[in-house]
CSV table of N, CA and C in Angstrom, one decimal:
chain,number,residue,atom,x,y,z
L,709,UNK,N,102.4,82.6,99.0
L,709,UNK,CA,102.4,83.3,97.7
L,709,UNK,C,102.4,82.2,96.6
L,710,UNK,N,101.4,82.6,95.6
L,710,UNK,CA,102.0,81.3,94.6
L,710,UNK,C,103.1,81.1,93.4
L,711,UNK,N,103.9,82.2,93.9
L,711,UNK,CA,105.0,82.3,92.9
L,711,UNK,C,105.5,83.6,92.9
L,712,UNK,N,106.9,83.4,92.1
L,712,UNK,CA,107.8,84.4,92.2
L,712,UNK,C,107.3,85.7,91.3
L,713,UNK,N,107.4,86.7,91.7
L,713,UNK,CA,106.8,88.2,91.3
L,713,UNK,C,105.4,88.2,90.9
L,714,UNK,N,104.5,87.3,92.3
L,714,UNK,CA,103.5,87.3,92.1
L,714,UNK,C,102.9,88.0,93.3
L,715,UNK,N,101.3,88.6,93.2
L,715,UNK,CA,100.7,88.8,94.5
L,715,UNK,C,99.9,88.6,94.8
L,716,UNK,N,99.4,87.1,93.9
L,716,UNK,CA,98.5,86.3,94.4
L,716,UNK,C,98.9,85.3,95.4
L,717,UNK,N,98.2,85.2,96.2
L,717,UNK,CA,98.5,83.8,97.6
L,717,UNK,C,97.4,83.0,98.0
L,718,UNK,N,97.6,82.2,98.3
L,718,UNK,CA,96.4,81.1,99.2
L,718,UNK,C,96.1,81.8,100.3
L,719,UNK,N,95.4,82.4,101.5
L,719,UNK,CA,95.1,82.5,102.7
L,719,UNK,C,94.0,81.9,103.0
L,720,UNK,N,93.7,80.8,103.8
L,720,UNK,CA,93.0,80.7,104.6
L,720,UNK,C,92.0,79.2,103.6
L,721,UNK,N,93.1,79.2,102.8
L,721,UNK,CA,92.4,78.2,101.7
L,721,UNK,C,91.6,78.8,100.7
L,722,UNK,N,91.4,80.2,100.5
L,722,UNK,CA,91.3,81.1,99.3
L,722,UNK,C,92.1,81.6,99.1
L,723,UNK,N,91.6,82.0,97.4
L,723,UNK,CA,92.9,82.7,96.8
L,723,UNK,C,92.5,83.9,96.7
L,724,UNK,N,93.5,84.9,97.0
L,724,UNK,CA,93.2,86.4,97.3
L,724,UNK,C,94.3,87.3,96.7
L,725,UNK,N,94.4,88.0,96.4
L,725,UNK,CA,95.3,88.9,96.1
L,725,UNK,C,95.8,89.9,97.2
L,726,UNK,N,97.2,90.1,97.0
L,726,UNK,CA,97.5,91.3,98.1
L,726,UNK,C,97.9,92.9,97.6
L,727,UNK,N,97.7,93.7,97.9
L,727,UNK,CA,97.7,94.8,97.3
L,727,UNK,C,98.3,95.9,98.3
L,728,UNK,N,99.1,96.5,97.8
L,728,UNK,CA,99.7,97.8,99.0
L,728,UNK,C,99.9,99.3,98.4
L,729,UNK,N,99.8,100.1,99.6
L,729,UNK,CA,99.5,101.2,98.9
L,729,UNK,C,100.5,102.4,100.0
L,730,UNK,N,101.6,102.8,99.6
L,730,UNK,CA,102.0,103.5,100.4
L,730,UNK,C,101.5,104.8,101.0
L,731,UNK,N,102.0,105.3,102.0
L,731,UNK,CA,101.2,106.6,102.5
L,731,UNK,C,100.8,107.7,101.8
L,732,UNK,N,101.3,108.2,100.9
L,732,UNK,CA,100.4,109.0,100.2
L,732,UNK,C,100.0,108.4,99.1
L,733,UNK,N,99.8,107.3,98.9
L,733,UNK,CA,98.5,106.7,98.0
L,733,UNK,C,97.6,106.5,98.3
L,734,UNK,N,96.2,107.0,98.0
L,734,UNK,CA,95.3,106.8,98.3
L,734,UNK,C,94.2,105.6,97.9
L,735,UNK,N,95.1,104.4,96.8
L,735,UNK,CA,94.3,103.8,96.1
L,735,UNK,C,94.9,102.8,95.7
L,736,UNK,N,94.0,101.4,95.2
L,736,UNK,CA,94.6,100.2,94.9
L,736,UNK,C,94.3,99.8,93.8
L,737,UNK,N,94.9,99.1,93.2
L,737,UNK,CA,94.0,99.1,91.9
L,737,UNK,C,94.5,97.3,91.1
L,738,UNK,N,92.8,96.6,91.0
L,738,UNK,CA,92.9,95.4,90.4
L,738,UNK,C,92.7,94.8,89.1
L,739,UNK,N,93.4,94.5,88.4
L,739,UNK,CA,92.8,94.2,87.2
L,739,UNK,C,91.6,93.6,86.9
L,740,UNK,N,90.4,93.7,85.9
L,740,UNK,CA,89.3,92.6,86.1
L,740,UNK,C,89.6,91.7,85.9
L,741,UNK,N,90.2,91.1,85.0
L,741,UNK,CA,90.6,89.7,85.0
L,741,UNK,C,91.1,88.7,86.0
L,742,UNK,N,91.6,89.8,87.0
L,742,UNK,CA,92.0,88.9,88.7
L,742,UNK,C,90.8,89.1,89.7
L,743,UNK,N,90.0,90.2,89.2
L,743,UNK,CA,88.8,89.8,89.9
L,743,UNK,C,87.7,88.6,89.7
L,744,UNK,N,88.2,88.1,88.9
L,744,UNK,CA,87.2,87.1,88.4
L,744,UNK,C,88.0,86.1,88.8
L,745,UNK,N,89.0,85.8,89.2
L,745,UNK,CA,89.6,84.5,89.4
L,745,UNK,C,90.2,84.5,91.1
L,746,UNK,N,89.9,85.4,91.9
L,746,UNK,CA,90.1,85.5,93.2
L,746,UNK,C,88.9,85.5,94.3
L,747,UNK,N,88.8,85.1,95.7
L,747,UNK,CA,88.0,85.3,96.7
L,747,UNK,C,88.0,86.6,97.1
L,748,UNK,N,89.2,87.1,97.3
L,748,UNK,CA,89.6,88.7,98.3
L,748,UNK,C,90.6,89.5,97.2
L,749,UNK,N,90.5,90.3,98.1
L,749,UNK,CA,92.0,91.1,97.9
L,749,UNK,C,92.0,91.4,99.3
L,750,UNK,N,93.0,91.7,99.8
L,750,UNK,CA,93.9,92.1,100.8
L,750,UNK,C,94.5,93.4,100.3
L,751,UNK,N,93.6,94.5,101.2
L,751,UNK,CA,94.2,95.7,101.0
L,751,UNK,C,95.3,96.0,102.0
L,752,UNK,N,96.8,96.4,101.5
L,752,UNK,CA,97.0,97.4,103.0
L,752,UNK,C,97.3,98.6,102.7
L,753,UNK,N,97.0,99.4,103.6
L,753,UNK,CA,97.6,101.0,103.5
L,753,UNK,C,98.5,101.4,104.2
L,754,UNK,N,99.7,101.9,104.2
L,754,UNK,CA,100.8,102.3,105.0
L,754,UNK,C,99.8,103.6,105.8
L,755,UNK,N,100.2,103.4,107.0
L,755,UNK,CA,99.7,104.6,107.7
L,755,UNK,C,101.1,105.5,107.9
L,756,UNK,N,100.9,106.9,108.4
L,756,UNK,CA,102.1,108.2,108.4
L,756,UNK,C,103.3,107.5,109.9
L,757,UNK,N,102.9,106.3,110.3
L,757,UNK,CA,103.7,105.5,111.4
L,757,UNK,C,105.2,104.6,110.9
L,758,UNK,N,104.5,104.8,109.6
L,758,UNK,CA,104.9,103.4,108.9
L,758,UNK,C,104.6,101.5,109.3
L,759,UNK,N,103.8,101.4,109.9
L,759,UNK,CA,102.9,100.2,109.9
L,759,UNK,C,101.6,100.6,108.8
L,760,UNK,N,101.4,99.1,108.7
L,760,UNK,CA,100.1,99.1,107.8
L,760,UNK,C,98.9,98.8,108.4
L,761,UNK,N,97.3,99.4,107.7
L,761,UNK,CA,96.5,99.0,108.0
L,761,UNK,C,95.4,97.9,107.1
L,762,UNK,N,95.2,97.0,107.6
L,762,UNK,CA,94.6,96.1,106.3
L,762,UNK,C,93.3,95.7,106.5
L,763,UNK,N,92.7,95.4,105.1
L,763,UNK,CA,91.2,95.7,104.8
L,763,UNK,C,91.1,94.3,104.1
L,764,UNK,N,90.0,93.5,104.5
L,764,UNK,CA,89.8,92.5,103.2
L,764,UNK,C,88.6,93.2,102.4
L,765,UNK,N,88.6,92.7,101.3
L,765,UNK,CA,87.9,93.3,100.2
L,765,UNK,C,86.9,92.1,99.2
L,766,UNK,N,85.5,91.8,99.5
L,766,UNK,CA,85.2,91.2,98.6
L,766,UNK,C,85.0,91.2,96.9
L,767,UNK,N,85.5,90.6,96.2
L,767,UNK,CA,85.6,91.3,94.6
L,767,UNK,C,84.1,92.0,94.3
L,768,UNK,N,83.1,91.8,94.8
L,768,UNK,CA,82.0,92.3,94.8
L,768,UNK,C,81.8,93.7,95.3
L,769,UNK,N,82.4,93.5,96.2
L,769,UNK,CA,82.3,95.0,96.9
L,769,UNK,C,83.6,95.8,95.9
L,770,UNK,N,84.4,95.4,96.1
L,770,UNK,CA,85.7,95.9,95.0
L,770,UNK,C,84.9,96.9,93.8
L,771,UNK,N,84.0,96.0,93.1
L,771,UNK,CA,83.6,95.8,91.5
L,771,UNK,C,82.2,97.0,92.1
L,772,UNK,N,81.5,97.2,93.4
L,772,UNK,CA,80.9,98.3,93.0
L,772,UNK,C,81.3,99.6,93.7
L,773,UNK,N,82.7,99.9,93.9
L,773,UNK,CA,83.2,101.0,94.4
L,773,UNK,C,84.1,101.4,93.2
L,774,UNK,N,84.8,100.7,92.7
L,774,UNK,CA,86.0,100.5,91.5
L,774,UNK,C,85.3,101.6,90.6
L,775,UNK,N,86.7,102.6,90.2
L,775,UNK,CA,86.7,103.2,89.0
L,775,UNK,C,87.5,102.6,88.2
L,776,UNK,N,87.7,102.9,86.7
L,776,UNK,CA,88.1,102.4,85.5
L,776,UNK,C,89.5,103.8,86.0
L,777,UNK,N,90.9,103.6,85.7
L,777,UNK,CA,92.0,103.5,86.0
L,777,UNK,C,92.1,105.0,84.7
L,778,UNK,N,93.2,106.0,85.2
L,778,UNK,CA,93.1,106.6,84.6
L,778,UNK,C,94.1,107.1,83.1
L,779,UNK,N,94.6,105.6,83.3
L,779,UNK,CA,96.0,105.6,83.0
L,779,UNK,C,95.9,105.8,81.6
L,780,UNK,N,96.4,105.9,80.0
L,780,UNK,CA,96.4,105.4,79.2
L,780,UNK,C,97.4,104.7,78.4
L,781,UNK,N,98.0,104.2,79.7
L,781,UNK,CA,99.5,103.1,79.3
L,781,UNK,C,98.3,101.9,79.0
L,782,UNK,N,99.5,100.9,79.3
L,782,UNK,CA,99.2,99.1,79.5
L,782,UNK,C,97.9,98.7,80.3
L,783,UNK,N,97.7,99.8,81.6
L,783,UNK,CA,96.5,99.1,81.7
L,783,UNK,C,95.5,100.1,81.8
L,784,UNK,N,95.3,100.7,80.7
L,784,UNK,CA,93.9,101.2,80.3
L,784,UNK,C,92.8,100.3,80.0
L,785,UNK,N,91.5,100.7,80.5
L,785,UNK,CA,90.6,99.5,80.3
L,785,UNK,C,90.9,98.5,80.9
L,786,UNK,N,91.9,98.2,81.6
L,786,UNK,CA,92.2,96.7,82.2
L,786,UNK,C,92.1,96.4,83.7
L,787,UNK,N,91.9,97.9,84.3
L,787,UNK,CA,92.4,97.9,85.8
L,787,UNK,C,91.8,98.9,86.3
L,788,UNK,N,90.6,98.6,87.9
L,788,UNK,CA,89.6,99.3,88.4
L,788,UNK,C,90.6,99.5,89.5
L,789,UNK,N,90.1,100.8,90.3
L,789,UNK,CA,90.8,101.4,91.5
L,789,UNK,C,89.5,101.5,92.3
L,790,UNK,N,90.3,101.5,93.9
L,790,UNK,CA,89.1,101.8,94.7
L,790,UNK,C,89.7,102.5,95.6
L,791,UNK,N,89.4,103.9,96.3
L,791,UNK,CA,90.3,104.6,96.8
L,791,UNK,C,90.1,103.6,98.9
L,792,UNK,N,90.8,103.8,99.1
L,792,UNK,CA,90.7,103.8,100.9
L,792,UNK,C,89.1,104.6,101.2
């Protein structure tokens, strides 16, 4: 990880993001500004077992599945979702 209350990390000698989504969420959601400064994201999804299942994600592929977030707090405009 590269720091405290962060969920960016090094893997594999890229930097990726990790992203989690509990079982009834169906979705993750990245800021663009971290898509532009990462290799991956690392999806995981809690399955109804409680183990996770995990997905890598290229920001490319990310950026043409991503919707714009529906939120109109803090990160309106700021933050694409991509469902499972």
């Amino acid at each position: 990880m590269n720091g405290p209350g962060s969920n960016m990390a090094t893997w594999e000698g890229r930097s990726v993001v990790i992203k989690c989504a509990r079982f009834a969420t169906p979705s993750i959601g990245v800021t663009y500004k971290m898509l532009d400064s990462i290799e991956a994201i690392i999806a995981a999804f809690e399955r109804n077992d409680g183990h996770f299942e995990l997905f890598e994600i290229s920001p490319e592929t990310f950026r043409e599945y991503m919707r714009d977030t529906r939120s109109t707090g803090a990160s309106a405009g700021r933050v694409g979702i991509v469902a499972k």
